[in-house]
Short mmCIF file of C-alpha atoms and ligand atoms in Angstrom, two decimals:
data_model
loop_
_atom_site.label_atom_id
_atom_site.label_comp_id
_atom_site.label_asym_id
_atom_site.label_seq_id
_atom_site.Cartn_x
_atom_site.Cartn_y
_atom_site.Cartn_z
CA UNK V 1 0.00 0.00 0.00
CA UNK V 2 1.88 3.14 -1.21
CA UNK V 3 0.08 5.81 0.63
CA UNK V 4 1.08 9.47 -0.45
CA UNK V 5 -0.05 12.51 2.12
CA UNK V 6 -0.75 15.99 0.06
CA UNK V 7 -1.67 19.17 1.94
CA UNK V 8 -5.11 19.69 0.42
CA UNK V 9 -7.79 18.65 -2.19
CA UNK V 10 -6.40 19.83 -4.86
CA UNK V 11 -2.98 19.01 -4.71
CA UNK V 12 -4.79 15.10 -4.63
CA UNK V 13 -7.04 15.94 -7.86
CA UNK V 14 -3.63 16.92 -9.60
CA UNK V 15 -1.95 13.94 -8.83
CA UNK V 16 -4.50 11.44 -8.75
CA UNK V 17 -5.62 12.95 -12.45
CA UNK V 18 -2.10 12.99 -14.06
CA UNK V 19 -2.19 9.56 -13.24
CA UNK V 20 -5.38 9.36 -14.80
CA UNK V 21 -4.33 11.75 -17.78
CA UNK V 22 -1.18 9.34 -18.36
CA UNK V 23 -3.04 5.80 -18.40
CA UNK V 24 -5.27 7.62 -21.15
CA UNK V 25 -2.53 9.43 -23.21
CA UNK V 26 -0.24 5.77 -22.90
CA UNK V 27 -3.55 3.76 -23.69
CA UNK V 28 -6.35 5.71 -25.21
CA UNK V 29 -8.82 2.35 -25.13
CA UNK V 30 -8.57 2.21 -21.09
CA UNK V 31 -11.24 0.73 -19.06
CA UNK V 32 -11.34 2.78 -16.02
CA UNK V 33 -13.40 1.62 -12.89
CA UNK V 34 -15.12 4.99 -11.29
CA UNK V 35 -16.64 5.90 -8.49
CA UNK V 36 -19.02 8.35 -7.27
CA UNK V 37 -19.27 10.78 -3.44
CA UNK V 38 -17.61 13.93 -2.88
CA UNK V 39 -14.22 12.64 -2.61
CA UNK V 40 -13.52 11.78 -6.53
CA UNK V 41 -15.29 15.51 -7.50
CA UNK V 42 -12.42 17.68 -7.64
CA UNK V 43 -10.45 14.71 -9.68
CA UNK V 44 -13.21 14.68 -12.45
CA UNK V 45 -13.18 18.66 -12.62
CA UNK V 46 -9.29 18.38 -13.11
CA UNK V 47 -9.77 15.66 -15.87
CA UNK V 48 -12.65 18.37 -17.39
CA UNK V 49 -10.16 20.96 -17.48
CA UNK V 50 -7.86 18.26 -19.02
CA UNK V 51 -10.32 18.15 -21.84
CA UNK V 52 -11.38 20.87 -22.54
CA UNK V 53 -7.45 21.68 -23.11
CA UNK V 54 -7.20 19.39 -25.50
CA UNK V 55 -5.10 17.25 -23.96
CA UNK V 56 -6.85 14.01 -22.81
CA UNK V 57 -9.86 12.24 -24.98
CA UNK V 58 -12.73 9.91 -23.55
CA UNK V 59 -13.61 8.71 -27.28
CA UNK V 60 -12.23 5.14 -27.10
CA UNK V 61 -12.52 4.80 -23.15
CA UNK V 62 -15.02 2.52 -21.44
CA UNK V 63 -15.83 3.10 -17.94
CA UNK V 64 -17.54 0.88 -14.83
CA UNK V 65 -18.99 2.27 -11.92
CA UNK V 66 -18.37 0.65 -8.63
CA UNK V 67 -22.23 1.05 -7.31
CA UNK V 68 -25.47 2.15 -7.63
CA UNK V 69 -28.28 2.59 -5.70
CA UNK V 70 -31.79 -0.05 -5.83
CA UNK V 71 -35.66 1.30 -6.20
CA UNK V 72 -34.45 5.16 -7.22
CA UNK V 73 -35.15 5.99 -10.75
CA UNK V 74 -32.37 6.34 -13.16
CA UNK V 75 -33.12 9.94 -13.73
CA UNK V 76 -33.00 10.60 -10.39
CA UNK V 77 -30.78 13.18 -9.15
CA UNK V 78 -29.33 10.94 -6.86
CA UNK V 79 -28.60 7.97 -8.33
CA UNK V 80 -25.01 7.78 -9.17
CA UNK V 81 -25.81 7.75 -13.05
CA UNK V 82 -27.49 11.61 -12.46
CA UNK V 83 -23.93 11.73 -10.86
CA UNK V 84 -21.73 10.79 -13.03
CA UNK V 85 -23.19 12.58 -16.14
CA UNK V 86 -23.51 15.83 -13.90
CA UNK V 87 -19.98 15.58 -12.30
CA UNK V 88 -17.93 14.09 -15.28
CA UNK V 89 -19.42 12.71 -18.48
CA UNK V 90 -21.62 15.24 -20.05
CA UNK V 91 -18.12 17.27 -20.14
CA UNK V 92 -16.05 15.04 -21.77
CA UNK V 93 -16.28 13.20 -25.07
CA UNK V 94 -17.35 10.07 -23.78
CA UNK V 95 -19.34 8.32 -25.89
CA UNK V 96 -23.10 7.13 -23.97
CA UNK V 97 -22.47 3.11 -24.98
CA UNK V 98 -19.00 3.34 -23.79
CA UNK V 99 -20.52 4.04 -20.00
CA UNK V 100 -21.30 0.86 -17.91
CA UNK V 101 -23.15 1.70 -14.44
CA UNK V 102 -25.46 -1.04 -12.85
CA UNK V 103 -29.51 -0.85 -12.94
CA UNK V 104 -30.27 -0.62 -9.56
CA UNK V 105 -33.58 -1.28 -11.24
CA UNK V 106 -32.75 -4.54 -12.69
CA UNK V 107 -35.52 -7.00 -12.43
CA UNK V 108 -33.42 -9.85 -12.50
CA UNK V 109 -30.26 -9.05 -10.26
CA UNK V 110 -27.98 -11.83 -10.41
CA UNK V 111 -28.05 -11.75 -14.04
CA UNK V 112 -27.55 -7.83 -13.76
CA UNK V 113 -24.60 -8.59 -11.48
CA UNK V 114 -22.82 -11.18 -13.01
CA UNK V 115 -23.25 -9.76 -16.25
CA UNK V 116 -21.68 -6.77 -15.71
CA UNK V 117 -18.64 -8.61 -13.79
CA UNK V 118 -18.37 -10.97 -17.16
CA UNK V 119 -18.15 -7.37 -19.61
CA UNK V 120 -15.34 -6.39 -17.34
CA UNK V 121 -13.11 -9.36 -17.46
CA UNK V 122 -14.44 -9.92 -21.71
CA UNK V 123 -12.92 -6.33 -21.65
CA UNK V 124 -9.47 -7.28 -20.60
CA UNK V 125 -9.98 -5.89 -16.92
CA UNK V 126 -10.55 -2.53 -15.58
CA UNK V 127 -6.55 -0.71 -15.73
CA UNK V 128 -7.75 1.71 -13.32
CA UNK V 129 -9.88 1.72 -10.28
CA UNK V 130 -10.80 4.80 -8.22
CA UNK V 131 -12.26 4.56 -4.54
CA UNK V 132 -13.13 6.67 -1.78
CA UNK V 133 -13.85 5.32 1.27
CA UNK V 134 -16.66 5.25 4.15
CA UNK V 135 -15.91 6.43 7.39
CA UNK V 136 -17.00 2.79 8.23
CA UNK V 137 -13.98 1.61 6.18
CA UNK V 138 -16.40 0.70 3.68
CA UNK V 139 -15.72 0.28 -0.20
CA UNK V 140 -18.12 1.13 -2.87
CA UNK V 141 -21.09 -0.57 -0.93
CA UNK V 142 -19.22 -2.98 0.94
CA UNK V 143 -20.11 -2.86 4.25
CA UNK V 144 -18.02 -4.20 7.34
CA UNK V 145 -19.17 -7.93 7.21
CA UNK V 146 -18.33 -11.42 8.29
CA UNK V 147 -16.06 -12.16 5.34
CA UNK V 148 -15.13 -10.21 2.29
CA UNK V 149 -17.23 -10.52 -0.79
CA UNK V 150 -16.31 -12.03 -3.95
CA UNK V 151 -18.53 -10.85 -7.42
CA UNK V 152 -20.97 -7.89 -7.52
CA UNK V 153 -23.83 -8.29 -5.79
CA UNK V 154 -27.10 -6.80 -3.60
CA UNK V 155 -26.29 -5.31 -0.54
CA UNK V 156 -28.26 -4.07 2.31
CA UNK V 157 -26.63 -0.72 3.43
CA UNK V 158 -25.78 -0.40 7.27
CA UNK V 159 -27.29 2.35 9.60
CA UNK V 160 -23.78 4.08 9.58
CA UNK V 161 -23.90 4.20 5.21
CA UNK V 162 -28.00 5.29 6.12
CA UNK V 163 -26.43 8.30 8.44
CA UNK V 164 -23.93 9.44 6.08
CA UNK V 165 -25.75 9.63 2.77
CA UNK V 166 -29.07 10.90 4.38
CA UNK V 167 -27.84 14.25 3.70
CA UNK V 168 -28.64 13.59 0.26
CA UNK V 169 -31.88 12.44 0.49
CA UNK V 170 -33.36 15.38 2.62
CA UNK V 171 -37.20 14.14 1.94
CA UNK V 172 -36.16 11.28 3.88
CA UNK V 173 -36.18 8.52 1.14
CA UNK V 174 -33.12 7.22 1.18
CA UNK V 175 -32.62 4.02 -0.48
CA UNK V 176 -32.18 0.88 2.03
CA UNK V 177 -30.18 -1.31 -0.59
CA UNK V 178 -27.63 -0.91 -3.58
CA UNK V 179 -25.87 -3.16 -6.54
CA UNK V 180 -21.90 -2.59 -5.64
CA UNK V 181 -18.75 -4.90 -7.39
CA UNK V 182 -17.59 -6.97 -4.46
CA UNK V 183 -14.54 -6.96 -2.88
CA UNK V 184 -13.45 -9.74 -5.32
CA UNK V 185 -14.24 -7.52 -8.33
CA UNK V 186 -12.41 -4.52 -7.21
CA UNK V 187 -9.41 -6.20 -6.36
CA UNK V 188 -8.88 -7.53 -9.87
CA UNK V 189 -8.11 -4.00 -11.27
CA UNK V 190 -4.36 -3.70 -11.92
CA UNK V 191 -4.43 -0.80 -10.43
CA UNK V 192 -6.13 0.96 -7.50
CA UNK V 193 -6.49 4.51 -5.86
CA UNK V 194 -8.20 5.58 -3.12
CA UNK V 195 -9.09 9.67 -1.98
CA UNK V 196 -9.65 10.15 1.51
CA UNK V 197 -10.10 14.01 2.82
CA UNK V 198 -11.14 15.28 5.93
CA UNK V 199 -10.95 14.78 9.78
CA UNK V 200 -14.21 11.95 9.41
CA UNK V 201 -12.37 9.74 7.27
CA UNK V 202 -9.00 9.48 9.83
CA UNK V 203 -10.38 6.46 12.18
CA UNK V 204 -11.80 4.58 9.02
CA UNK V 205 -8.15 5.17 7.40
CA UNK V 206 -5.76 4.34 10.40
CA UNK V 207 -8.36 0.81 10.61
CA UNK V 208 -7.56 0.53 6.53
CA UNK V 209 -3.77 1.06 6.70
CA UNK V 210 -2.50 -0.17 10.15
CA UNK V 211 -5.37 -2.49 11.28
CA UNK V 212 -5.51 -6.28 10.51
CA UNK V 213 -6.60 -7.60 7.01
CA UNK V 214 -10.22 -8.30 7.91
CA UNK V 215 -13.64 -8.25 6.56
CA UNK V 216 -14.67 -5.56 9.77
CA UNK V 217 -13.13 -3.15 7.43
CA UNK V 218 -13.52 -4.18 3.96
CA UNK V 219 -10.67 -1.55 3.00
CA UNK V 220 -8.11 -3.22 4.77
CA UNK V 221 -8.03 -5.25 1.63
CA UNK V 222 -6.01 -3.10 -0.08
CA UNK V 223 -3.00 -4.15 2.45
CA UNK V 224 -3.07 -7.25 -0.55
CA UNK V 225 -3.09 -5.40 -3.05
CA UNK V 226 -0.01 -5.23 -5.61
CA UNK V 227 -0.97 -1.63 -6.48
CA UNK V 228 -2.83 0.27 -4.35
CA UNK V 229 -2.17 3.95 -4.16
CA UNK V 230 -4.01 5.77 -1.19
CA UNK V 231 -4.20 9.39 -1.64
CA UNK V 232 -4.78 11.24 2.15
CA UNK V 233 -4.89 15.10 3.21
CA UNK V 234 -3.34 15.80 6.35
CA UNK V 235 -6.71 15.64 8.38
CA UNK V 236 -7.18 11.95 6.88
CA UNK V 237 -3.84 10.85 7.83
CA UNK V 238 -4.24 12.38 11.01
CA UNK V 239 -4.09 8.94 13.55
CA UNK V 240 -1.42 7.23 11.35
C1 GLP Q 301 -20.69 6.16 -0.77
C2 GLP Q 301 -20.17 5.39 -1.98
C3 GLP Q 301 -18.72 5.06 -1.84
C4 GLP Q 301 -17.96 6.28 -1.40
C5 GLP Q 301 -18.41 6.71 -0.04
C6 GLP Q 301 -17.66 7.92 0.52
O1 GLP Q 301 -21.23 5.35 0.21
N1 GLP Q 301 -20.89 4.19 -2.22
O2 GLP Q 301 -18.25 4.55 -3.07
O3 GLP Q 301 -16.58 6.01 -1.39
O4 GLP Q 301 -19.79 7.02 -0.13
O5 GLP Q 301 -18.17 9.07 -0.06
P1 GLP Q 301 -17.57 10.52 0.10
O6 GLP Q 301 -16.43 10.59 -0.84
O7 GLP Q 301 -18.69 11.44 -0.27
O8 GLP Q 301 -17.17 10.66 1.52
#
């Protein structure tokens, strides 16, 4: 786990998107695993900028979001499709087909879930994965559990996920389940980075970097990981 600590937000957005802006410019046909919450934000407005300079293209890149919420609408503004148009893909030259995000909707949800795990790994595998994390230590929806979970799947979201994301739902309908890749999934990509900002996030990163490798905090996963690249401001990295 190669953790680098910046001073600020956008010092991370820099970095973590000339990484981004270098996987694209060395291999214009990436598959890049995204992921939605405020932490990635000031990433995808640095890849905009990117753009609109001319100096990255989406055209031949296919992307696969880590989650998505069940029983919200599509056109929702809060499902993490609204999000992802809003916060990066209506700015760039993706192209619509090219975007893979789960239905949250889908009447039939294994096939939904393994069928988007089986496009990823027909695709070659993602090259690039982006996280952020929960202050539970949780990945994409992976809650703290009894083991660590293998293919994407349905999840029930804990009370903690409930509390933080309520914000977002201030007429009180928050959804009570979501479609997220599983552990297994994410740790496939060849190569993984994860933002963490702010004071909230320090417990749930000091459990991720220096705790045991355990399913309490599905992060800790990373510890295995041959590439994992952990992006922290100074609050973040505050109890390591
Ligand atoms: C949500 C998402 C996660 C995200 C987490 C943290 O629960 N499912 O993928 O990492 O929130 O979000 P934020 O970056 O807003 O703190």
């Amino acid at each position: 786990m190669d953790i680098r600590i910046l001073n600020n937000a956008q010092e991370i957005a820099q970095a973590v998107g000339d990484i981004f802006s270098a996987q694209l410019k060395e291999q214009p046909r990436s598959i890049l695993g995204l992921a939605t919450g405020a932490s990635p934000v000031p990433t995808y407005q640095y890849l905009i900028d990117l753009y609109k300079k001319g100096k990255i293209s989406f055209k031949d890149v296919k992307t696969f979001n880590l989650d998505e919420y069940c029983d919200l609408p599509r056109e929702d503004r809060n499902s993490y499709y609204s999000f992802m148009f809003e916060n990066l893909f209506s700015h760039v030259d993706i192209l619509p087909e090219n975007v893979n995000i789960l239905d949250g909707n889908a009447v039939d949800v294994d096939a939904e879930c393994a069928g988007f795990d089986a496009r990823i790994e027909k695709m070659g595998g993602i090259d690039i994965q982006l996280l952020g994390i929960g202050t539970n230590g949780h990945i994409g929806f992976n809650e703290p559990a009894e083991a660590f979970t293998e293919g994407t799947f349905k999840v029930k979201l804990t009370n903690s996920t409930i509390q933080s994301n309520k914000i977002y739902f201030p007429d009180g309908h928050m959804p009570r389940y979501a479609l997220t890749m599983g552990i297994g999934s994410i740790m496939k990509a060849k190569k993984i980075i994860l933002i963490a900002t702010g004071e909230a996030k320090a417990q749930a990163v000091k459990a991720m970097a220096k705790g045991e490798v355990a399913p309490a905090c599905p992060a800790s996963v990373l510890q295995n990981h041959a590439d994992a690249v952990i992006f922290l401001d100074k609050a973040a990295a505050s109890l390591l």
